[in-house]
Amino acid sequence: MTTYSLSLSFLEAVPLQALGDNRRDVTILADIAGYRASLSETGASSAGVGYDVIPISVLGSGVFHPKITLLASHEGELRALVGSGNLTMGGWGFNTEVAEYLNPEADPEAFTDLADFLLSLCDAFGKGRLRSDPSALPPIQKFADLCLAAGDRNSGGPTRVLHSVNRALAPQVVEMARELGGARALTVLSPYFGGPKAVVDLAQDLDCKTVNVFVPPKVPFWFDFDTAKTLGLVAQPVTSQLFSGEKLLHAKAFDIECARGRLTITGSANATVNGLGLGSAEVVVARVSDGAPWLGWSRAGYPKPLVGEGGQEPHHTASPCLIARLDGGGVNGRVLDVVDPEGSWNASLYAPGRFEAIGTVELAVDGCFTIERRRVDAAVSSLQLVLARGEETVRGWLVMTDIIAAVRERGAIAEAMARAAGGAENPRDNDIIAGFFTKHPEAFLAGDEPIASGSDSPKADKEETSRLVPAGELGLGDALKPENDRAESGTGQSAFQKLIARFRQRITDAPRRGQGHGHENDAGDGGDDGRGESVWSNADLLAGAIGSFMRKIDESPDGPTKRENILSVLDFILYGADNVEEPEQFLKTHLPVWRNLARRAGPARAGLDALDRCYAVATLAPGLREPKNSAEIHKTLEIWFRGGLTRDHRDVLEKPPTGHRESQLAPEVRAMDWKLAVTGILAAPTSWQRNQALVAALDGDGSMPDLLGAASAEEIVAFGRIGQGLRRRDTVVVRRDWKHCPSCHMKLAAVEAGRLRKGGIASCQGLRCNAIIVDIQPEET
């Protein structure tokens, strides 16, 4: 998209929302004045991360003035919009504007002309008429190739696109009129004139005696009819119902009646010397038609007074700004419209209301500079780089090229992921992320093949996790450190995969708001999540993602990667609980399922790791105020650790919860209360401890434990008879599995199998077997 004036808050609220979640690559080329004005906006949140914005300065008195939107689909379809409206609320709603919608099926040569415009831009940058930072420019050749391909589908057509990057517009208009037999009448519609000279010269070049000038109800400037007369042009005022009303006129059109048809010129060019000459860079659509003027001109009276409501024709003014782009190597940039920029400048990063100094930067004679990566952290929301020298201050949007690359790779999901990775997510972002992970759980999990960036793309190399450390006063985290760059690390990670790695690290390390109160505060302050809906994320969508993660993990082999992924799912559950309306219910629903998943993985093979600790805290926390469940909780821990707890286990478990994960698993618990409660839980005997004492007593080592409630009356009698030597000891056998008798190997009755699982004691009811089965240790996995 190209524009003169620019409102990024409008861009984000209207055009980008209209494009929907499928948009991938949005680049804005703006005149330096519009770019500089956008730096004062506080409503922009995605500049430099969701889309690219690049300032362009025109040498001399002119400005970069075209208003073009090129839309390319994933299937290669191309459409264009060329008009008079800037990328502002006025340009899209408040003003009277005109625009041409171009389709290559009907207007093939127009797209060939658009390609010429884009290629001419490249030449103009090389020759110095247009100034920017060459490294910041988008792949213009790529867009030109798309236009050429679209124009090759057909030939001919009544529509052309004219531009003034390397040639004035007026001579091109005159040539087209001559091809139509010459001009008979000229009607001019323009909000700016800068005096009558441009209209007088155009009429003379067209050799046209009949000239009309549109006079609307509301306009920045009226045409100076009296001065035109002194220059030899008698122009007549006209009006049109199409442009009636009180909206401010900003449309530009030249309606030329020719001997063999009608030539209508619409677009960005005002009827000024800069607009029709070689001052400003303009783009217009020239359409040939037959018949009466479709604009419907009619005679009007002369305006009084002759000067309109005010305003100023767009012209180049000093608008110092800078271009800055952050990539894996650091910040590369250039200042524009600064006299003698060479020397030392103080650099800062700016987010609304806060600055963070990053040191001194040396600028070259041409205004170029670099900043080492170690001095700058990557952001995931709009951020400005500010350079100051004495009383001079220059600023510009800091474009995160790697995040932009992720957005180009995956579209809206990458934008949502970037905001969430930086802690600036909203409910809609969380819903988008959850929906994406439900379909692509492998994108979140470590060690799996990453998803392809397109439906027909081959899968990339296996993803490796990156350690990303948040830093900086502004809360910026360096998700894209050099060691995480594909070229540096050799991990094969795409930009989007790096962004997911950052999201994972953020939800692991970031402090929790707790009970969703962050969104409550936003709502109370009148915060807007961008969609006018609930301030809570959709719990069902989050649950869908959690379910997909668990199914994927269940299918994966045991090992360190599986354990890491189980922890990542826990992080996602805790993240979800912090963003839903009923966090306690959310945790109550998903933590037990997570514990079942973790239990199948079991403890670390050597020592105790983070998963051991998190599983233990999640198991202990519900029983802190429920002493009656102490034995069951103790038993659950024995299941996890595959046997009785050692002194080392107890020392680890008695330590109070620390870190973000554990603190949310066991919120608001004092260290002393935790230790006392855990000590009490671990002191409660489990069925395995009782049964081990039972087996020892049968072997003559110790007294018989209390078996009431666990063994039947017949089994208690049998145990007594064994102790008295009246029954064979080998009729009591140790469990091997939960379904069969270890003595006769016959299948147990359902009731007895249930008793064995619940209390650890059961009897075989086989015809030739009177074995009593005792469970003395957790099941091995």
PDB file of N, CA, C and O in Angstrom, residues 55-111:
ATOM      1  N   PRO A  55       9.278   4.956   5.228  1.00  0.00           N
ATOM      2  CA  PRO A  55       9.147   6.344   4.752  1.00  0.00           C
ATOM      3  C   PRO A  55       9.914   6.563   3.456  1.00  0.00           C
ATOM      4  O   PRO A  55      10.959   5.955   3.221  1.00  0.00           O
ATOM      5  N   ILE A  56       9.380   7.447   2.631  1.00  0.00           N
ATOM      6  CA  ILE A  56      10.039   7.809   1.372  1.00  0.00           C
ATOM      7  C   ILE A  56      10.067   9.332   1.265  1.00  0.00           C
ATOM      8  O   ILE A  56       9.037   9.988   1.458  1.00  0.00           O
ATOM      9  N   SER A  57      11.213   9.858   0.963  1.00  0.00           N
ATOM     10  CA  SER A  57      11.378  11.292   0.794  1.00  0.00           C
ATOM     11  C   SER A  57      11.651  11.590  -0.679  1.00  0.00           C
ATOM     12  O   SER A  57      12.404  10.871  -1.332  1.00  0.00           O
ATOM     13  N   VAL A  58      11.011  12.657  -1.192  1.00  0.00           N
ATOM     14  CA  VAL A  58      11.168  13.049  -2.598  1.00  0.00           C
ATOM     15  C   VAL A  58      12.064  14.272  -2.665  1.00  0.00           C
ATOM     16  O   VAL A  58      11.871  15.249  -1.936  1.00  0.00           O
ATOM     17  N   LEU A  59      13.049  14.217  -3.547  1.00  0.00           N
ATOM     18  CA  LEU A  59      13.975  15.325  -3.706  1.00  0.00           C
ATOM     19  C   LEU A  59      13.240  16.529  -4.295  1.00  0.00           C
ATOM     20  O   LEU A  59      12.453  16.399  -5.229  1.00  0.00           O
ATOM     21  N   GLY A  60      13.488  17.728  -3.749  1.00  0.00           N
ATOM     22  CA  GLY A  60      12.850  18.931  -4.258  1.00  0.00           C
ATOM     23  C   GLY A  60      11.614  19.291  -3.464  1.00  0.00           C
ATOM     24  O   GLY A  60      11.488  18.975  -2.276  1.00  0.00           O
ATOM     25  N   SER A  61      10.648  19.923  -4.132  1.00  0.00           N
ATOM     26  CA  SER A  61       9.449  20.423  -3.438  1.00  0.00           C
ATOM     27  C   SER A  61       8.309  19.429  -3.431  1.00  0.00           C
ATOM     28  O   SER A  61       7.294  19.653  -2.772  1.00  0.00           O
ATOM     29  N   GLY A  62       8.458  18.323  -4.181  1.00  0.00           N
ATOM     30  CA  GLY A  62       7.359  17.385  -4.293  1.00  0.00           C
ATOM     31  C   GLY A  62       7.306  16.402  -3.134  1.00  0.00           C
ATOM     32  O   GLY A  62       8.138  16.390  -2.226  1.00  0.00           O
ATOM     33  N   VAL A  63       6.268  15.541  -3.185  1.00  0.00           N
ATOM     34  CA  VAL A  63       6.043  14.543  -2.140  1.00  0.00           C
ATOM     35  C   VAL A  63       5.759  13.189  -2.792  1.00  0.00           C
ATOM     36  O   VAL A  63       5.469  13.101  -3.986  1.00  0.00           O
ATOM     37  N   PHE A  64       5.862  12.151  -1.995  1.00  0.00           N
ATOM     38  CA  PHE A  64       5.470  10.817  -2.437  1.00  0.00           C
ATOM     39  C   PHE A  64       3.966  10.721  -2.217  1.00  0.00           C
ATOM     40  O   PHE A  64       3.493  10.609  -1.094  1.00  0.00           O
ATOM     41  N   HIS A  65       3.178  10.772  -3.318  1.00  0.00           N
ATOM     42  CA  HIS A  65       1.748  11.053  -3.217  1.00  0.00           C
ATOM     43  C   HIS A  65       0.819   9.965  -3.735  1.00  0.00           C
ATOM     44  O   HIS A  65      -0.405  10.105  -3.642  1.00  0.00           O
ATOM     45  N   PRO A  66       1.284   8.841  -4.301  1.00  0.00           N
ATOM     46  CA  PRO A  66       0.340   7.854  -4.831  1.00  0.00           C
ATOM     47  C   PRO A  66      -0.451   7.174  -3.719  1.00  0.00           C
ATOM     48  O   PRO A  66       0.026   7.024  -2.596  1.00  0.00           O
ATOM     49  N   LYS A  67      -1.676   6.753  -4.068  1.00  0.00           N
ATOM     50  CA  LYS A  67      -2.527   5.998  -3.133  1.00  0.00           C
ATOM     51  C   LYS A  67      -2.939   4.702  -3.842  1.00  0.00           C
ATOM     52  O   LYS A  67      -3.922   4.660  -4.581  1.00  0.00           O
ATOM     53  N   ILE A  68      -2.154   3.665  -3.624  1.00  0.00           N
ATOM     54  CA  ILE A  68      -2.345   2.386  -4.314  1.00  0.00           C
ATOM     55  C   ILE A  68      -2.458   1.280  -3.283  1.00  0.00           C
ATOM     56  O   ILE A  68      -1.726   1.254  -2.293  1.00  0.00           O
ATOM     57  N   THR A  69      -3.369   0.363  -3.533  1.00  0.00           N
ATOM     58  CA  THR A  69      -3.438  -0.873  -2.752  1.00  0.00           C
ATOM     59  C   THR A  69      -3.369  -2.040  -3.722  1.00  0.00           C
ATOM     60  O   THR A  69      -4.200  -2.151  -4.618  1.00  0.00           O
ATOM     61  N   LEU A  70      -2.354  -2.892  -3.548  1.00  0.00           N
ATOM     62  CA  LEU A  70      -2.223  -4.111  -4.339  1.00  0.00           C
ATOM     63  C   LEU A  70      -2.568  -5.295  -3.443  1.00  0.00           C
ATOM     64  O   LEU A  70      -1.994  -5.452  -2.359  1.00  0.00           O
ATOM     65  N   LEU A  71      -3.507  -6.110  -3.886  1.00  0.00           N
ATOM     66  CA  LEU A  71      -3.939  -7.279  -3.122  1.00  0.00           C
ATOM     67  C   LEU A  71      -3.629  -8.534  -3.928  1.00  0.00           C
ATOM     68  O   LEU A  71      -4.140  -8.699  -5.040  1.00  0.00           O
ATOM     69  N   ALA A  72      -2.786  -9.397  -3.372  1.00  0.00           N
ATOM     70  CA  ALA A  72      -2.421 -10.648  -4.041  1.00  0.00           C
ATOM     71  C   ALA A  72      -2.857 -11.819  -3.167  1.00  0.00           C
ATOM     72  O   ALA A  72      -2.586 -11.844  -1.968  1.00  0.00           O
ATOM     73  N   SER A  73      -3.559 -12.773  -3.750  1.00  0.00           N
ATOM     74  CA  SER A  73      -4.016 -13.945  -3.008  1.00  0.00           C
ATOM     75  C   SER A  73      -2.937 -15.013  -3.010  1.00  0.00           C
ATOM     76  O   SER A  73      -1.952 -14.942  -3.755  1.00  0.00           O
ATOM     77  N   HIS A  74      -3.127 -16.045  -2.185  1.00  0.00           N
ATOM     78  CA  HIS A  74      -2.174 -17.150  -2.137  1.00  0.00           C
ATOM     79  C   HIS A  74      -2.163 -17.926  -3.452  1.00  0.00           C
ATOM     80  O   HIS A  74      -1.195 -18.607  -3.767  1.00  0.00           O
ATOM     81  N   GLU A  75      -3.265 -17.812  -4.207  1.00  0.00           N
ATOM     82  CA  GLU A  75      -3.357 -18.538  -5.485  1.00  0.00           C
ATOM     83  C   GLU A  75      -2.820 -17.722  -6.647  1.00  0.00           C
ATOM     84  O   GLU A  75      -2.905 -18.140  -7.797  1.00  0.00           O
ATOM     85  N   GLY A  76      -2.304 -16.521  -6.369  1.00  0.00           N
ATOM     86  CA  GLY A  76      -1.724 -15.712  -7.424  1.00  0.00           C
ATOM     87  C   GLY A  76      -2.677 -14.714  -8.049  1.00  0.00           C
ATOM     88  O   GLY A  76      -2.293 -13.993  -8.976  1.00  0.00           O
ATOM     89  N   GLU A  77      -3.924 -14.641  -7.567  1.00  0.00           N
ATOM     90  CA  GLU A  77      -4.847 -13.634  -8.087  1.00  0.00           C
ATOM     91  C   GLU A  77      -4.405 -12.258  -7.611  1.00  0.00           C
ATOM     92  O   GLU A  77      -3.900 -12.105  -6.498  1.00  0.00           O
ATOM     93  N   LEU A  78      -4.631 -11.247  -8.435  1.00  0.00           N
ATOM     94  CA  LEU A  78      -4.166  -9.905  -8.134  1.00  0.00           C
ATOM     95  C   LEU A  78      -5.269  -8.897  -8.427  1.00  0.00           C
ATOM     96  O   LEU A  78      -5.949  -8.978  -9.460  1.00  0.00           O
ATOM     97  N   ARG A  79      -5.448  -7.964  -7.510  1.00  0.00           N
ATOM     98  CA  ARG A  79      -6.385  -6.852  -7.680  1.00  0.00           C
ATOM     99  C   ARG A  79      -5.674  -5.580  -7.240  1.00  0.00           C
ATOM    100  O   ARG A  79      -4.732  -5.623  -6.442  1.00  0.00           O
ATOM    101  N   ALA A  80      -6.150  -4.456  -7.761  1.00  0.00           N
ATOM    102  CA  ALA A  80      -5.522  -3.176  -7.413  1.00  0.00           C
ATOM    103  C   ALA A  80      -6.588  -2.117  -7.197  1.00  0.00           C
ATOM    104  O   ALA A  80      -7.659  -2.148  -7.822  1.00  0.00           O
ATOM    105  N   LEU A  81      -6.283  -1.209  -6.300  1.00  0.00           N
ATOM    106  CA  LEU A  81      -7.132  -0.057  -6.034  1.00  0.00           C
ATOM    107  C   LEU A  81      -6.245   1.173  -6.159  1.00  0.00           C
ATOM    108  O   LEU A  81      -5.227   1.283  -5.469  1.00  0.00           O
ATOM    109  N   VAL A  82      -6.618   2.090  -7.067  1.00  0.00           N
ATOM    110  CA  VAL A  82      -5.858   3.320  -7.287  1.00  0.00           C
ATOM    111  C   VAL A  82      -6.820   4.476  -7.118  1.00  0.00           C
ATOM    112  O   VAL A  82      -7.864   4.532  -7.783  1.00  0.00           O
ATOM    113  N   GLY A  83      -6.492   5.402  -6.218  1.00  0.00           N
ATOM    114  CA  GLY A  83      -7.433   6.485  -5.982  1.00  0.00           C
ATOM    115  C   GLY A  83      -6.806   7.718  -5.404  1.00  0.00           C
ATOM    116  O   GLY A  83      -5.594   7.949  -5.520  1.00  0.00           O
ATOM    117  N   SER A  84      -7.665   8.511  -4.736  1.00  0.00           N
ATOM    118  CA  SER A  84      -7.244   9.792  -4.167  1.00  0.00           C
ATOM    119  C   SER A  84      -7.137   9.754  -2.653  1.00  0.00           C
ATOM    120  O   SER A  84      -6.577  10.660  -2.042  1.00  0.00           O
ATOM    121  N   GLY A  85      -7.673   8.715  -2.034  1.00  0.00           N
ATOM    122  CA  GLY A  85      -7.766   8.684  -0.584  1.00  0.00           C
ATOM    123  C   GLY A  85      -6.505   8.175   0.085  1.00  0.00           C
ATOM    124  O   GLY A  85      -5.962   7.124  -0.281  1.00  0.00           O
ATOM    125  N   ASN A  86      -6.037   8.911   1.082  1.00  0.00           N
ATOM    126  CA  ASN A  86      -4.903   8.475   1.877  1.00  0.00           C
ATOM    127  C   ASN A  86      -5.320   7.381   2.850  1.00  0.00           C
ATOM    128  O   ASN A  86      -6.511   7.111   3.039  1.00  0.00           O
ATOM    129  N   LEU A  87      -4.337   6.786   3.466  1.00  0.00           N
ATOM    130  CA  LEU A  87      -4.579   5.713   4.420  1.00  0.00           C
ATOM    131  C   LEU A  87      -4.890   6.338   5.780  1.00  0.00           C
ATOM    132  O   LEU A  87      -4.168   6.210   6.760  1.00  0.00           O
ATOM    133  N   THR A  88      -6.040   7.013   5.819  1.00  0.00           N
ATOM    134  CA  THR A  88      -6.515   7.705   7.022  1.00  0.00           C
ATOM    135  C   THR A  88      -8.027   7.568   7.098  1.00  0.00           C
ATOM    136  O   THR A  88      -8.679   7.143   6.134  1.00  0.00           O
ATOM    137  N   MET A  89      -8.578   7.943   8.226  1.00  0.00           N
ATOM    138  CA  MET A  89     -10.028   7.916   8.360  1.00  0.00           C
ATOM    139  C   MET A  89     -10.675   8.885   7.370  1.00  0.00           C
ATOM    140  O   MET A  89     -11.718   8.589   6.788  1.00  0.00           O
ATOM    141  N   GLY A  90     -10.054  10.063   7.163  1.00  0.00           N
ATOM    142  CA  GLY A  90     -10.584  10.997   6.180  1.00  0.00           C
ATOM    143  C   GLY A  90     -10.566  10.416   4.788  1.00  0.00           C
ATOM    144  O   GLY A  90     -11.524  10.540   4.026  1.00  0.00           O
ATOM    145  N   GLY A  91      -9.460   9.761   4.438  1.00  0.00           N
ATOM    146  CA  GLY A  91      -9.327   9.194   3.101  1.00  0.00           C
ATOM    147  C   GLY A  91     -10.271   8.053   2.826  1.00  0.00           C
ATOM    148  O   GLY A  91     -10.602   7.775   1.674  1.00  0.00           O
ATOM    149  N   TRP A  92     -10.719   7.369   3.881  1.00  0.00           N
ATOM    150  CA  TRP A  92     -11.595   6.217   3.704  1.00  0.00           C
ATOM    151  C   TRP A  92     -13.030   6.476   4.164  1.00  0.00           C
ATOM    152  O   TRP A  92     -13.853   5.569   4.084  1.00  0.00           O
ATOM    153  N   GLY A  93     -13.326   7.682   4.625  1.00  0.00           N
ATOM    154  CA  GLY A  93     -14.685   7.862   5.119  1.00  0.00           C
ATOM    155  C   GLY A  93     -15.190   9.278   5.191  1.00  0.00           C
ATOM    156  O   GLY A  93     -16.309   9.569   4.784  1.00  0.00           O
ATOM    157  N   PHE A  94     -14.387  10.207   5.695  1.00  0.00           N
ATOM    158  CA  PHE A  94     -14.888  11.555   5.954  1.00  0.00           C
ATOM    159  C   PHE A  94     -14.853  12.456   4.727  1.00  0.00           C
ATOM    160  O   PHE A  94     -15.650  13.376   4.607  1.00  0.00           O
ATOM    161  N   ASN A  95     -13.921  12.215   3.822  1.00  0.00           N
ATOM    162  CA  ASN A  95     -13.781  13.081   2.650  1.00  0.00           C
ATOM    163  C   ASN A  95     -14.556  12.529   1.458  1.00  0.00           C
ATOM    164  O   ASN A  95     -14.940  11.364   1.429  1.00  0.00           O
ATOM    165  N   THR A  96     -14.722  13.383   0.455  1.00  0.00           N
ATOM    166  CA  THR A  96     -15.205  12.927  -0.843  1.00  0.00           C
ATOM    167  C   THR A  96     -13.992  12.486  -1.657  1.00  0.00           C
ATOM    168  O   THR A  96     -13.107  13.294  -1.963  1.00  0.00           O
ATOM    169  N   GLU A  97     -13.931  11.188  -1.967  1.00  0.00           N
ATOM    170  CA  GLU A  97     -12.780  10.621  -2.655  1.00  0.00           C
ATOM    171  C   GLU A  97     -13.239   9.877  -3.905  1.00  0.00           C
ATOM    172  O   GLU A  97     -14.426   9.651  -4.114  1.00  0.00           O
ATOM    173  N   VAL A  98     -12.278   9.479  -4.725  1.00  0.00           N
ATOM    174  CA  VAL A  98     -12.556   8.676  -5.904  1.00  0.00           C
ATOM    175  C   VAL A  98     -11.510   7.573  -5.977  1.00  0.00           C
ATOM    176  O   VAL A  98     -10.360   7.763  -5.591  1.00  0.00           O
ATOM    177  N   ALA A  99     -11.928   6.393  -6.427  1.00  0.00           N
ATOM    178  CA  ALA A  99     -10.997   5.273  -6.525  1.00  0.00           C
ATOM    179  C   ALA A  99     -11.373   4.400  -7.710  1.00  0.00           C
ATOM    180  O   ALA A  99     -12.546   4.278  -8.064  1.00  0.00           O
ATOM    181  N   GLU A 100     -10.383   3.788  -8.337  1.00  0.00           N
ATOM    182  CA  GLU A 100     -10.565   2.851  -9.447  1.00  0.00           C
ATOM    183  C   GLU A 100     -10.185   1.456  -8.968  1.00  0.00           C
ATOM    184  O   GLU A 100      -9.096   1.241  -8.426  1.00  0.00           O
ATOM    185  N   TYR A 101     -11.090   0.513  -9.164  1.00  0.00           N
ATOM    186  CA  TYR A 101     -10.834  -0.887  -8.844  1.00  0.00           C
ATOM    187  C   TYR A 101     -10.402  -1.585 -10.121  1.00  0.00           C
ATOM    188  O   TYR A 101     -11.129  -1.571 -11.122  1.00  0.00           O
ATOM    189  N   LEU A 102      -9.237  -2.204 -10.101  1.00  0.00           N
ATOM    190  CA  LEU A 102      -8.663  -2.788 -11.312  1.00  0.00           C
ATOM    191  C   LEU A 102      -8.594  -4.305 -11.192  1.00  0.00           C
ATOM    192  O   LEU A 102      -8.099  -4.844 -10.200  1.00  0.00           O
ATOM    193  N   ASN A 103      -9.083  -4.959 -12.244  1.00  0.00           N
ATOM    194  CA  ASN A 103      -9.079  -6.419 -12.344  1.00  0.00           C
ATOM    195  C   ASN A 103      -8.307  -6.793 -13.610  1.00  0.00           C
ATOM    196  O   ASN A 103      -8.615  -6.291 -14.698  1.00  0.00           O
ATOM    197  N   PRO A 104      -7.311  -7.669 -13.514  1.00  0.00           N
ATOM    198  CA  PRO A 104      -6.503  -7.978 -14.706  1.00  0.00           C
ATOM    199  C   PRO A 104      -7.297  -8.610 -15.840  1.00  0.00           C
ATOM    200  O   PRO A 104      -6.868  -8.556 -16.993  1.00  0.00           O
ATOM    201  N   GLU A 105      -8.437  -9.207 -15.535  1.00  0.00           N
ATOM    202  CA  GLU A 105      -9.258  -9.777 -16.601  1.00  0.00           C
ATOM    203  C   GLU A 105      -9.819  -8.686 -17.503  1.00  0.00           C
ATOM    204  O   GLU A 105      -9.925  -8.855 -18.719  1.00  0.00           O
ATOM    205  N   ALA A 106     -10.189  -7.539 -16.896  1.00  0.00           N
ATOM    206  CA  ALA A 106     -10.770  -6.436 -17.670  1.00  0.00           C
ATOM    207  C   ALA A 106      -9.739  -5.372 -18.015  1.00  0.00           C
ATOM    208  O   ALA A 106      -9.877  -4.675 -19.022  1.00  0.00           O
ATOM    209  N   ASP A 107      -8.698  -5.244 -17.174  1.00  0.00           N
ATOM    210  CA  ASP A 107      -7.734  -4.153 -17.345  1.00  0.00           C
ATOM    211  C   ASP A 107      -6.300  -4.682 -17.370  1.00  0.00           C
ATOM    212  O   ASP A 107      -5.472  -4.296 -16.536  1.00  0.00           O
ATOM    213  N   PRO A 108      -5.959  -5.552 -18.303  1.00  0.00           N
ATOM    214  CA  PRO A 108      -4.621  -6.178 -18.264  1.00  0.00           C
ATOM    215  C   PRO A 108      -3.477  -5.190 -18.412  1.00  0.00           C
ATOM    216  O   PRO A 108      -2.467  -5.310 -17.725  1.00  0.00           O
ATOM    217  N   GLU A 109      -3.628  -4.211 -19.313  1.00  0.00           N
ATOM    218  CA  GLU A 109      -2.522  -3.275 -19.525  1.00  0.00           C
ATOM    219  C   GLU A 109      -2.295  -2.384 -18.318  1.00  0.00           C
ATOM    220  O   GLU A 109      -1.187  -1.893 -18.090  1.00  0.00           O
ATOM    221  N   ALA A 110      -3.342  -2.186 -17.532  1.00  0.00           N
ATOM    222  CA  ALA A 110      -3.181  -1.390 -16.310  1.00  0.00           C
ATOM    223  C   ALA A 110      -2.181  -2.057 -15.371  1.00  0.00           C
ATOM    224  O   ALA A 110      -1.393  -1.383 -14.691  1.00  0.00           O
ATOM    225  N   PHE A 111      -2.169  -3.392 -15.325  1.00  0.00           N
ATOM    226  CA  PHE A 111      -1.242  -4.100 -14.436  1.00  0.00           C
ATOM    227  C   PHE A 111       0.177  -4.095 -15.007  1.00  0.00           C
ATOM    228  O   PHE A 111       1.156  -4.069 -14.254  1.00  0.00           O
TER     229      PHE A 111
END
